């Protein structure tokens, strides 16, 4: 069975004491992960090391960065390299979140470079894709997402895309309280898997984890994660509440 993942994206929230409190509360709240289930915390850069220290040794729980530079090293003030993330023992990094595409003007071509540099440093990208509202309203979301995947991922050879993690996050459902219906999520996830299968074959496509993101909460996680092509979630707001995120972890497919 492919990996099922509950990923928290804290975005730019919490002080360090609040972050520590959240992790402690979460560890104390009833949650369980079996062999093919992971919980991943994408935390702000200054909290990566302290949160990682709190979670080290926990089975199937990992910390991720929310971004990395497309460049290797050098005069890029304010940036963080994949090499730095590797050097502190990280295994995961979010690439191409819609907020970075919007506010930092990250293009599909630049994201392809980030994917490459992350993989060169043994970091598994959690590659985010998803359409804005006007594209959904025009009904062209399938080709929009397909282009994002093609332009940022399809240069990868089969062995590198094997076991990959993609997160589908429709922008109109992020932070809006407006979740895609489980049917809409399944439809796009099946489309993404078909696009991957056309490029890489069924076996590889079947092994790729596709997360849904956009107003996931304890109350809707079970239904969304229950869809055949939904392998968990990338969760913003609800990941800042220990009881909510613990329930989301417990909603992963068994
Ligand atoms: P919300 O869960 O707050 O809608 O955010 C989703 C998201 O952007 C996760 O990366």
PDB file of C-alpha atoms and ligand atoms in Angstrom:
ATOM      1  CA  UNK A   1       0.000   0.000   0.000  1.00  0.00           C
ATOM      2  CA  UNK A   2       1.288   3.496  -0.813  1.00  0.00           C
ATOM      3  CA  UNK A   3       2.152   5.902   2.015  1.00  0.00           C
ATOM      4  CA  UNK A   4      -0.740   7.713   3.698  1.00  0.00           C
ATOM      5  CA  UNK A   5       0.318  11.080   5.111  1.00  0.00           C
ATOM      6  CA  UNK A   6      -1.145  13.660   7.467  1.00  0.00           C
ATOM      7  CA  UNK A   7       0.993  16.742   6.827  1.00  0.00           C
ATOM      8  CA  UNK A   8       0.717  19.902   8.889  1.00  0.00           C
ATOM      9  CA  UNK A   9       1.623  23.210   7.277  1.00  0.00           C
ATOM     10  CA  UNK A  10       1.978  25.748  10.059  1.00  0.00           C
ATOM     11  CA  UNK A  11       2.693  28.507   7.503  1.00  0.00           C
ATOM     12  CA  UNK A  12       3.876  31.709   9.294  1.00  0.00           C
ATOM     13  CA  UNK A  13       2.181  31.074  12.628  1.00  0.00           C
ATOM     14  CA  UNK A  14       3.080  30.503  16.321  1.00  0.00           C
ATOM     15  CA  UNK A  15       5.841  31.667  18.628  1.00  0.00           C
ATOM     16  CA  UNK A  16       8.417  29.073  19.699  1.00  0.00           C
ATOM     17  CA  UNK A  17       6.719  28.463  23.096  1.00  0.00           C
ATOM     18  CA  UNK A  18       3.369  28.038  21.303  1.00  0.00           C
ATOM     19  CA  UNK A  19       4.965  25.648  18.820  1.00  0.00           C
ATOM     20  CA  UNK A  20       6.460  23.562  21.635  1.00  0.00           C
ATOM     21  CA  UNK A  21       3.150  23.561  23.468  1.00  0.00           C
ATOM     22  CA  UNK A  22       1.360  22.374  20.334  1.00  0.00           C
ATOM     23  CA  UNK A  23       3.774  19.474  19.809  1.00  0.00           C
ATOM     24  CA  UNK A  24       3.544  18.435  23.470  1.00  0.00           C
ATOM     25  CA  UNK A  25      -0.260  18.570  23.361  1.00  0.00           C
ATOM     26  CA  UNK A  26      -0.336  16.596  20.138  1.00  0.00           C
ATOM     27  CA  UNK A  27       1.943  13.880  21.487  1.00  0.00           C
ATOM     28  CA  UNK A  28      -0.336  13.604  24.527  1.00  0.00           C
ATOM     29  CA  UNK A  29      -3.485  13.386  22.404  1.00  0.00           C
ATOM     30  CA  UNK A  30      -4.507   9.958  21.271  1.00  0.00           C
ATOM     31  CA  UNK A  31      -3.179   9.328  17.774  1.00  0.00           C
ATOM     32  CA  UNK A  32      -1.749   6.304  16.082  1.00  0.00           C
ATOM     33  CA  UNK A  33       0.302   5.658  12.981  1.00  0.00           C
ATOM     34  CA  UNK A  34       0.831   2.268  11.419  1.00  0.00           C
ATOM     35  CA  UNK A  35       3.652   1.193   9.075  1.00  0.00           C
ATOM     36  CA  UNK A  36       2.414   2.933   5.935  1.00  0.00           C
ATOM     37  CA  UNK A  37       1.196   6.100   7.699  1.00  0.00           C
ATOM     38  CA  UNK A  38       3.274   9.215   8.365  1.00  0.00           C
ATOM     39  CA  UNK A  39       2.733  12.527  10.130  1.00  0.00           C
ATOM     40  CA  UNK A  40       4.855  15.400   8.813  1.00  0.00           C
ATOM     41  CA  UNK A  41       5.154  18.888  10.306  1.00  0.00           C
ATOM     42  CA  UNK A  42       6.134  21.660   7.898  1.00  0.00           C
ATOM     43  CA  UNK A  43       7.200  24.327  10.363  1.00  0.00           C
ATOM     44  CA  UNK A  44       8.793  27.796  10.019  1.00  0.00           C
ATOM     45  CA  UNK A  45      12.583  27.654   9.526  1.00  0.00           C
ATOM     46  CA  UNK A  46      13.579  28.780  13.069  1.00  0.00           C
ATOM     47  CA  UNK A  47      11.542  25.940  14.589  1.00  0.00           C
ATOM     48  CA  UNK A  48      12.855  23.110  12.431  1.00  0.00           C
ATOM     49  CA  UNK A  49      15.657  22.106  14.788  1.00  0.00           C
ATOM     50  CA  UNK A  50      13.776  22.431  18.127  1.00  0.00           C
ATOM     51  CA  UNK A  51      10.667  20.675  16.793  1.00  0.00           C
ATOM     52  CA  UNK A  52      12.798  17.977  15.206  1.00  0.00           C
ATOM     53  CA  UNK A  53      14.545  17.409  18.536  1.00  0.00           C
ATOM     54  CA  UNK A  54      11.157  17.005  20.216  1.00  0.00           C
ATOM     55  CA  UNK A  55      10.074  14.432  17.619  1.00  0.00           C
ATOM     56  CA  UNK A  56      13.340  12.541  17.058  1.00  0.00           C
ATOM     57  CA  UNK A  57      12.971   8.859  17.758  1.00  0.00           C
ATOM     58  CA  UNK A  58       9.186   8.910  17.201  1.00  0.00           C
ATOM     59  CA  UNK A  59       8.126   6.308  14.696  1.00  0.00           C
ATOM     60  CA  UNK A  60       6.837   7.715  11.377  1.00  0.00           C
ATOM     61  CA  UNK A  61       6.820  11.371  12.455  1.00  0.00           C
ATOM     62  CA  UNK A  62       8.947  13.844  10.488  1.00  0.00           C
ATOM     63  CA  UNK A  63       9.646  17.550  10.197  1.00  0.00           C
ATOM     64  CA  UNK A  64       9.640  19.357   6.838  1.00  0.00           C
ATOM     65  CA  UNK A  65      10.713  22.768   5.603  1.00  0.00           C
ATOM     66  CA  UNK A  66       8.108  24.929   3.883  1.00  0.00           C
ATOM     67  CA  UNK A  67      10.456  25.910   1.045  1.00  0.00           C
ATOM     68  CA  UNK A  68      14.045  25.777  -0.174  1.00  0.00           C
ATOM     69  CA  UNK A  69      16.091  27.860  -2.570  1.00  0.00           C
ATOM     70  CA  UNK A  70      16.437  26.905  -6.235  1.00  0.00           C
ATOM     71  CA  UNK A  71      20.113  27.827  -5.932  1.00  0.00           C
ATOM     72  CA  UNK A  72      22.896  25.735  -4.491  1.00  0.00           C
ATOM     73  CA  UNK A  73      24.614  28.316  -2.269  1.00  0.00           C
ATOM     74  CA  UNK A  74      26.139  31.768  -2.343  1.00  0.00           C
ATOM     75  CA  UNK A  75      24.955  35.379  -2.252  1.00  0.00           C
ATOM     76  CA  UNK A  76      21.204  34.853  -1.782  1.00  0.00           C
ATOM     77  CA  UNK A  77      20.418  36.792   1.394  1.00  0.00           C
ATOM     78  CA  UNK A  78      17.464  35.415   3.284  1.00  0.00           C
ATOM     79  CA  UNK A  79      17.359  32.103   1.416  1.00  0.00           C
ATOM     80  CA  UNK A  80      17.819  28.564   2.763  1.00  0.00           C
ATOM     81  CA  UNK A  81      19.449  25.878   0.636  1.00  0.00           C
ATOM     82  CA  UNK A  82      18.507  22.238   0.214  1.00  0.00           C
ATOM     83  CA  UNK A  83      22.038  21.411   1.316  1.00  0.00           C
ATOM     84  CA  UNK A  84      21.455  23.191   4.641  1.00  0.00           C
ATOM     85  CA  UNK A  85      18.219  21.290   5.178  1.00  0.00           C
ATOM     86  CA  UNK A  86      19.958  18.009   4.419  1.00  0.00           C
ATOM     87  CA  UNK A  87      22.771  18.906   6.808  1.00  0.00           C
ATOM     88  CA  UNK A  88      20.317  19.183   9.731  1.00  0.00           C
ATOM     89  CA  UNK A  89      18.809  15.812   8.879  1.00  0.00           C
ATOM     90  CA  UNK A  90      15.574  16.808   7.133  1.00  0.00           C
ATOM     91  CA  UNK A  91      13.900  14.392   4.763  1.00  0.00           C
ATOM     92  CA  UNK A  92      10.960  16.444   3.415  1.00  0.00           C
ATOM     93  CA  UNK A  93      10.366  19.883   1.931  1.00  0.00           C
ATOM     94  CA  UNK A  94       7.236  21.579   0.585  1.00  0.00           C
ATOM     95  CA  UNK A  95       7.776  22.818  -2.952  1.00  0.00           C
ATOM     96  CA  UNK A  96       5.422  25.103  -4.872  1.00  0.00           C
ATOM     97  CA  UNK A  97       2.815  25.956  -2.266  1.00  0.00           C
ATOM     98  CA  UNK A  98       0.238  28.268  -3.867  1.00  0.00           C
ATOM     99  CA  UNK A  99       1.078  31.042  -1.409  1.00  0.00           C
ATOM    100  CA  UNK A 100       4.688  30.983  -2.603  1.00  0.00           C
ATOM    101  CA  UNK A 101       3.579  30.830  -6.232  1.00  0.00           C
ATOM    102  CA  UNK A 102       1.396  33.895  -5.600  1.00  0.00           C
ATOM    103  CA  UNK A 103       3.438  36.078  -3.242  1.00  0.00           C
ATOM    104  CA  UNK A 104       6.939  35.042  -4.331  1.00  0.00           C
ATOM    105  CA  UNK A 105       6.107  34.618  -8.011  1.00  0.00           C
ATOM    106  CA  UNK A 106       7.435  31.060  -8.165  1.00  0.00           C
ATOM    107  CA  UNK A 107       6.956  29.676 -11.669  1.00  0.00           C
ATOM    108  CA  UNK A 108       6.641  26.083 -12.826  1.00  0.00           C
ATOM    109  CA  UNK A 109      10.168  26.339 -14.311  1.00  0.00           C
ATOM    110  CA  UNK A 110      11.675  27.608 -11.044  1.00  0.00           C
ATOM    111  CA  UNK A 111       9.855  24.877  -9.129  1.00  0.00           C
ATOM    112  CA  UNK A 112      11.403  22.273 -11.440  1.00  0.00           C
ATOM    113  CA  UNK A 113      14.805  23.571 -10.305  1.00  0.00           C
ATOM    114  CA  UNK A 114      13.750  23.385  -6.649  1.00  0.00           C
ATOM    115  CA  UNK A 115      12.558  19.810  -7.136  1.00  0.00           C
ATOM    116  CA  UNK A 116      15.930  18.918  -8.663  1.00  0.00           C
ATOM    117  CA  UNK A 117      18.049  20.513  -5.981  1.00  0.00           C
ATOM    118  CA  UNK A 118      15.899  18.995  -3.218  1.00  0.00           C
ATOM    119  CA  UNK A 119      16.280  15.530  -4.712  1.00  0.00           C
ATOM    120  CA  UNK A 120      20.019  15.980  -5.173  1.00  0.00           C
ATOM    121  CA  UNK A 121      20.092  16.409  -1.389  1.00  0.00           C
ATOM    122  CA  UNK A 122      17.902  13.408  -0.567  1.00  0.00           C
ATOM    123  CA  UNK A 123      14.963  15.608   0.363  1.00  0.00           C
ATOM    124  CA  UNK A 124      11.571  14.304  -0.729  1.00  0.00           C
ATOM    125  CA  UNK A 125       9.570  17.188  -2.194  1.00  0.00           C
ATOM    126  CA  UNK A 126       5.913  17.451  -1.253  1.00  0.00           C
ATOM    127  CA  UNK A 127       5.002  19.047  -4.547  1.00  0.00           C
ATOM    128  CA  UNK A 128       1.951  21.326  -4.346  1.00  0.00           C
ATOM    129  CA  UNK A 129      -0.348  22.005  -7.267  1.00  0.00           C
ATOM    130  CA  UNK A 130      -3.884  23.324  -7.633  1.00  0.00           C
ATOM    131  CA  UNK A 131      -6.005  25.805  -9.542  1.00  0.00           C
ATOM    132  CA  UNK A 132      -7.354  29.261  -8.667  1.00  0.00           C
ATOM    133  CA  UNK A 133     -11.079  29.961  -8.541  1.00  0.00           C
ATOM    134  CA  UNK A 134     -11.370  31.452 -12.021  1.00  0.00           C
ATOM    135  CA  UNK A 135      -9.855  28.319 -13.566  1.00  0.00           C
ATOM    136  CA  UNK A 136     -12.280  26.104 -11.598  1.00  0.00           C
ATOM    137  CA  UNK A 137     -15.168  28.304 -12.737  1.00  0.00           C
ATOM    138  CA  UNK A 138     -13.998  28.052 -16.346  1.00  0.00           C
ATOM    139  CA  UNK A 139     -13.872  24.255 -15.958  1.00  0.00           C
ATOM    140  CA  UNK A 140     -10.241  24.020 -17.119  1.00  0.00           C
ATOM    141  CA  UNK A 141      -8.764  22.779 -13.826  1.00  0.00           C
ATOM    142  CA  UNK A 142      -7.643  19.420 -15.222  1.00  0.00           C
ATOM    143  CA  UNK A 143      -5.392  20.867 -17.903  1.00  0.00           C
ATOM    144  CA  UNK A 144      -4.171  23.593 -15.517  1.00  0.00           C
ATOM    145  CA  UNK A 145      -2.961  21.065 -12.938  1.00  0.00           C
ATOM    146  CA  UNK A 146      -1.596  18.792 -15.676  1.00  0.00           C
ATOM    147  CA  UNK A 147       0.590  21.661 -16.919  1.00  0.00           C
ATOM    148  CA  UNK A 148       1.889  22.297 -13.381  1.00  0.00           C
ATOM    149  CA  UNK A 149       2.902  18.632 -13.089  1.00  0.00           C
ATOM    150  CA  UNK A 150       4.414  18.439 -16.573  1.00  0.00           C
ATOM    151  CA  UNK A 151       6.476  21.611 -16.285  1.00  0.00           C
ATOM    152  CA  UNK A 152       7.831  20.968 -12.806  1.00  0.00           C
ATOM    153  CA  UNK A 153       8.070  17.174 -12.503  1.00  0.00           C
ATOM    154  CA  UNK A 154       8.040  15.343 -15.817  1.00  0.00           C
ATOM    155  CA  UNK A 155      11.727  15.866 -16.513  1.00  0.00           C
ATOM    156  CA  UNK A 156      12.376  13.415 -13.643  1.00  0.00           C
ATOM    157  CA  UNK A 157      13.313   9.859 -14.558  1.00  0.00           C
ATOM    158  CA  UNK A 158      10.971   7.097 -13.388  1.00  0.00           C
ATOM    159  CA  UNK A 159      13.213   6.038 -10.506  1.00  0.00           C
ATOM    160  CA  UNK A 160      13.092   9.549  -9.029  1.00  0.00           C
ATOM    161  CA  UNK A 161       9.326   9.973  -9.238  1.00  0.00           C
ATOM    162  CA  UNK A 162       8.746   6.575  -7.712  1.00  0.00           C
ATOM    163  CA  UNK A 163       7.226   7.018  -4.236  1.00  0.00           C
ATOM    164  CA  UNK A 164       6.831  10.772  -4.795  1.00  0.00           C
ATOM    165  CA  UNK A 165       4.427  12.958  -2.795  1.00  0.00           C
ATOM    166  CA  UNK A 166       2.070  15.379  -4.573  1.00  0.00           C
ATOM    167  CA  UNK A 167      -0.387  17.655  -2.767  1.00  0.00           C
ATOM    168  CA  UNK A 168      -3.444  18.895  -4.632  1.00  0.00           C
ATOM    169  CA  UNK A 169      -4.604  22.132  -3.045  1.00  0.00           C
ATOM    170  CA  UNK A 170      -7.337  24.011  -4.913  1.00  0.00           C
ATOM    171  CA  UNK A 171      -6.590  27.660  -4.096  1.00  0.00           C
ATOM    172  CA  UNK A 172     -10.267  28.512  -3.671  1.00  0.00           C
ATOM    173  CA  UNK A 173     -10.452  26.022  -0.782  1.00  0.00           C
ATOM    174  CA  UNK A 174      -7.364  27.211   1.121  1.00  0.00           C
ATOM    175  CA  UNK A 175      -8.141  29.061   4.344  1.00  0.00           C
ATOM    176  CA  UNK A 176     -11.633  29.821   3.090  1.00  0.00           C
ATOM    177  CA  UNK A 177     -13.540  27.191   5.023  1.00  0.00           C
ATOM    178  CA  UNK A 178     -14.798  26.097   1.599  1.00  0.00           C
ATOM    179  CA  UNK A 179     -13.628  22.512   1.130  1.00  0.00           C
ATOM    180  CA  UNK A 180     -13.720  20.753  -2.194  1.00  0.00           C
ATOM    181  CA  UNK A 181     -16.368  18.057  -1.940  1.00  0.00           C
ATOM    182  CA  UNK A 182     -14.966  14.574  -1.523  1.00  0.00           C
ATOM    183  CA  UNK A 183     -16.199  13.924  -5.073  1.00  0.00           C
ATOM    184  CA  UNK A 184     -14.315  16.939  -6.456  1.00  0.00           C
ATOM    185  CA  UNK A 185     -11.162  15.870  -4.584  1.00  0.00           C
ATOM    186  CA  UNK A 186     -11.414  12.287  -5.846  1.00  0.00           C
ATOM    187  CA  UNK A 187     -12.035  13.439  -9.404  1.00  0.00           C
ATOM    188  CA  UNK A 188      -8.882  15.588  -9.480  1.00  0.00           C
ATOM    189  CA  UNK A 189      -6.768  13.000  -7.641  1.00  0.00           C
ATOM    190  CA  UNK A 190      -7.819  10.342 -10.160  1.00  0.00           C
ATOM    191  CA  UNK A 191      -6.947  12.761 -12.965  1.00  0.00           C
ATOM    192  CA  UNK A 192      -3.508  13.438 -11.448  1.00  0.00           C
ATOM    193  CA  UNK A 193      -2.898   9.703 -11.136  1.00  0.00           C
ATOM    194  CA  UNK A 194      -3.931   9.151 -14.758  1.00  0.00           C
ATOM    195  CA  UNK A 195      -1.601  11.921 -15.936  1.00  0.00           C
ATOM    196  CA  UNK A 196       1.223  10.311 -13.923  1.00  0.00           C
ATOM    197  CA  UNK A 197       0.368   6.874 -15.329  1.00  0.00           C
ATOM    198  CA  UNK A 198       0.439   8.179 -18.899  1.00  0.00           C
ATOM    199  CA  UNK A 199       3.950   9.500 -18.340  1.00  0.00           C
ATOM    200  CA  UNK A 200       5.404   6.837 -16.029  1.00  0.00           C
ATOM    201  CA  UNK A 201       3.132   3.775 -16.204  1.00  0.00           C
ATOM    202  CA  UNK A 202       0.471   2.397 -13.869  1.00  0.00           C
ATOM    203  CA  UNK A 203       2.773   0.806 -11.343  1.00  0.00           C
ATOM    204  CA  UNK A 204       4.664   4.019 -10.575  1.00  0.00           C
ATOM    205  CA  UNK A 205       1.472   6.125 -10.595  1.00  0.00           C
ATOM    206  CA  UNK A 206      -0.139   3.708  -8.136  1.00  0.00           C
ATOM    207  CA  UNK A 207       2.752   4.155  -5.710  1.00  0.00           C
ATOM    208  CA  UNK A 208       2.611   7.973  -5.654  1.00  0.00           C
ATOM    209  CA  UNK A 209       1.012   9.554  -2.597  1.00  0.00           C
ATOM    210  CA  UNK A 210      -1.483  12.309  -3.479  1.00  0.00           C
ATOM    211  CA  UNK A 211      -2.580  14.522  -0.587  1.00  0.00           C
ATOM    212  CA  UNK A 212      -5.580  16.823  -0.558  1.00  0.00           C
ATOM    213  CA  UNK A 213      -5.279  20.301   0.985  1.00  0.00           C
ATOM    214  CA  UNK A 214      -7.829  23.047   1.513  1.00  0.00           C
ATOM    215  CA  UNK A 215      -9.869  23.481   4.710  1.00  0.00           C
ATOM    216  CA  UNK A 216      -9.302  19.910   5.895  1.00  0.00           C
ATOM    217  CA  UNK A 217     -10.470  19.516   9.491  1.00  0.00           C
ATOM    218  CA  UNK A 218     -11.376  16.752  11.911  1.00  0.00           C
ATOM    219  CA  UNK A 219     -15.005  16.926  10.793  1.00  0.00           C
ATOM    220  CA  UNK A 220     -14.321  16.252   7.091  1.00  0.00           C
ATOM    221  CA  UNK A 221     -11.019  14.332   7.037  1.00  0.00           C
ATOM    222  CA  UNK A 222     -12.506  10.864   7.261  1.00  0.00           C
ATOM    223  CA  UNK A 223     -14.749  11.361   4.271  1.00  0.00           C
ATOM    224  CA  UNK A 224     -12.076  13.039   2.120  1.00  0.00           C
ATOM    225  CA  UNK A 225      -9.330  10.522   3.052  1.00  0.00           C
ATOM    226  CA  UNK A 226     -11.784   7.709   2.374  1.00  0.00           C
ATOM    227  CA  UNK A 227     -11.715   8.438  -1.359  1.00  0.00           C
ATOM    228  CA  UNK A 228      -9.702   5.835  -3.275  1.00  0.00           C
ATOM    229  CA  UNK A 229      -7.129   8.250  -4.739  1.00  0.00           C
ATOM    230  CA  UNK A 230      -6.788  10.516  -1.693  1.00  0.00           C
ATOM    231  CA  UNK A 231      -3.827   9.427   0.430  1.00  0.00           C
ATOM    232  CA  UNK A 232      -4.116  11.947   3.235  1.00  0.00           C
ATOM    233  CA  UNK A 233      -3.972  15.701   3.604  1.00  0.00           C
ATOM    234  CA  UNK A 234      -1.870  18.829   3.774  1.00  0.00           C
ATOM    235  CA  UNK A 235      -3.485  20.823   6.534  1.00  0.00           C
ATOM    236  CA  UNK A 236      -3.135  24.511   7.400  1.00  0.00           C
ATOM    237  CA  UNK A 237      -5.451  26.053  10.000  1.00  0.00           C
ATOM    238  CA  UNK A 238      -6.589  22.811  11.645  1.00  0.00           C
ATOM    239  CA  UNK A 239      -2.977  21.682  12.151  1.00  0.00           C
ATOM    240  CA  UNK A 240      -2.557  24.478  14.722  1.00  0.00           C
ATOM    241  CA  UNK A 241      -5.002  22.761  17.098  1.00  0.00           C
ATOM    242  CA  UNK A 242      -3.683  19.565  18.714  1.00  0.00           C
ATOM    243  CA  UNK A 243      -7.025  17.763  19.038  1.00  0.00           C
ATOM    244  CA  UNK A 244      -7.964  18.624  15.440  1.00  0.00           C
ATOM    245  CA  UNK A 245      -4.690  17.416  13.967  1.00  0.00           C
ATOM    246  CA  UNK A 246      -4.666  14.246  16.089  1.00  0.00           C
ATOM    247  CA  UNK A 247      -8.144  13.427  14.759  1.00  0.00           C
ATOM    248  CA  UNK A 248      -6.922  14.126  11.213  1.00  0.00           C
ATOM    249  CA  UNK A 249      -4.020  11.684  11.746  1.00  0.00           C
ATOM    250  CA  UNK A 250      -6.512   9.111  12.981  1.00  0.00           C
ATOM    251  CA  UNK A 251      -8.587   9.618   9.814  1.00  0.00           C
ATOM    252  CA  UNK A 252      -5.842   8.240   7.520  1.00  0.00           C
ATOM    253  CA  UNK A 253      -6.718   5.025   5.686  1.00  0.00           C
ATOM    254  CA  UNK A 254      -5.812   1.967   7.695  1.00  0.00           C
TER     255      UNK A 254
HETATM  256  P1  LIG B   1      -6.054  25.387   5.225  1.00  0.00           P
HETATM  257  O1  LIG B   1      -6.124  23.979   5.756  1.00  0.00           O
HETATM  258  O2  LIG B   1      -5.923  26.422   6.283  1.00  0.00           O
HETATM  259  O3  LIG B   1      -7.157  25.648   4.239  1.00  0.00           O
HETATM  260  O4  LIG B   1      -4.685  25.466   4.388  1.00  0.00           O
HETATM  261  C1  LIG B   1      -4.405  24.495   3.436  1.00  0.00           C
HETATM  262  C2  LIG B   1      -3.008  24.655   3.008  1.00  0.00           C
HETATM  263  O5  LIG B   1      -2.647  25.603   2.332  1.00  0.00           O
HETATM  264  C3  LIG B   1      -2.042  23.662   3.477  1.00  0.00           C
HETATM  265  O6  LIG B   1      -0.830  23.794   2.803  1.00  0.00           O
END
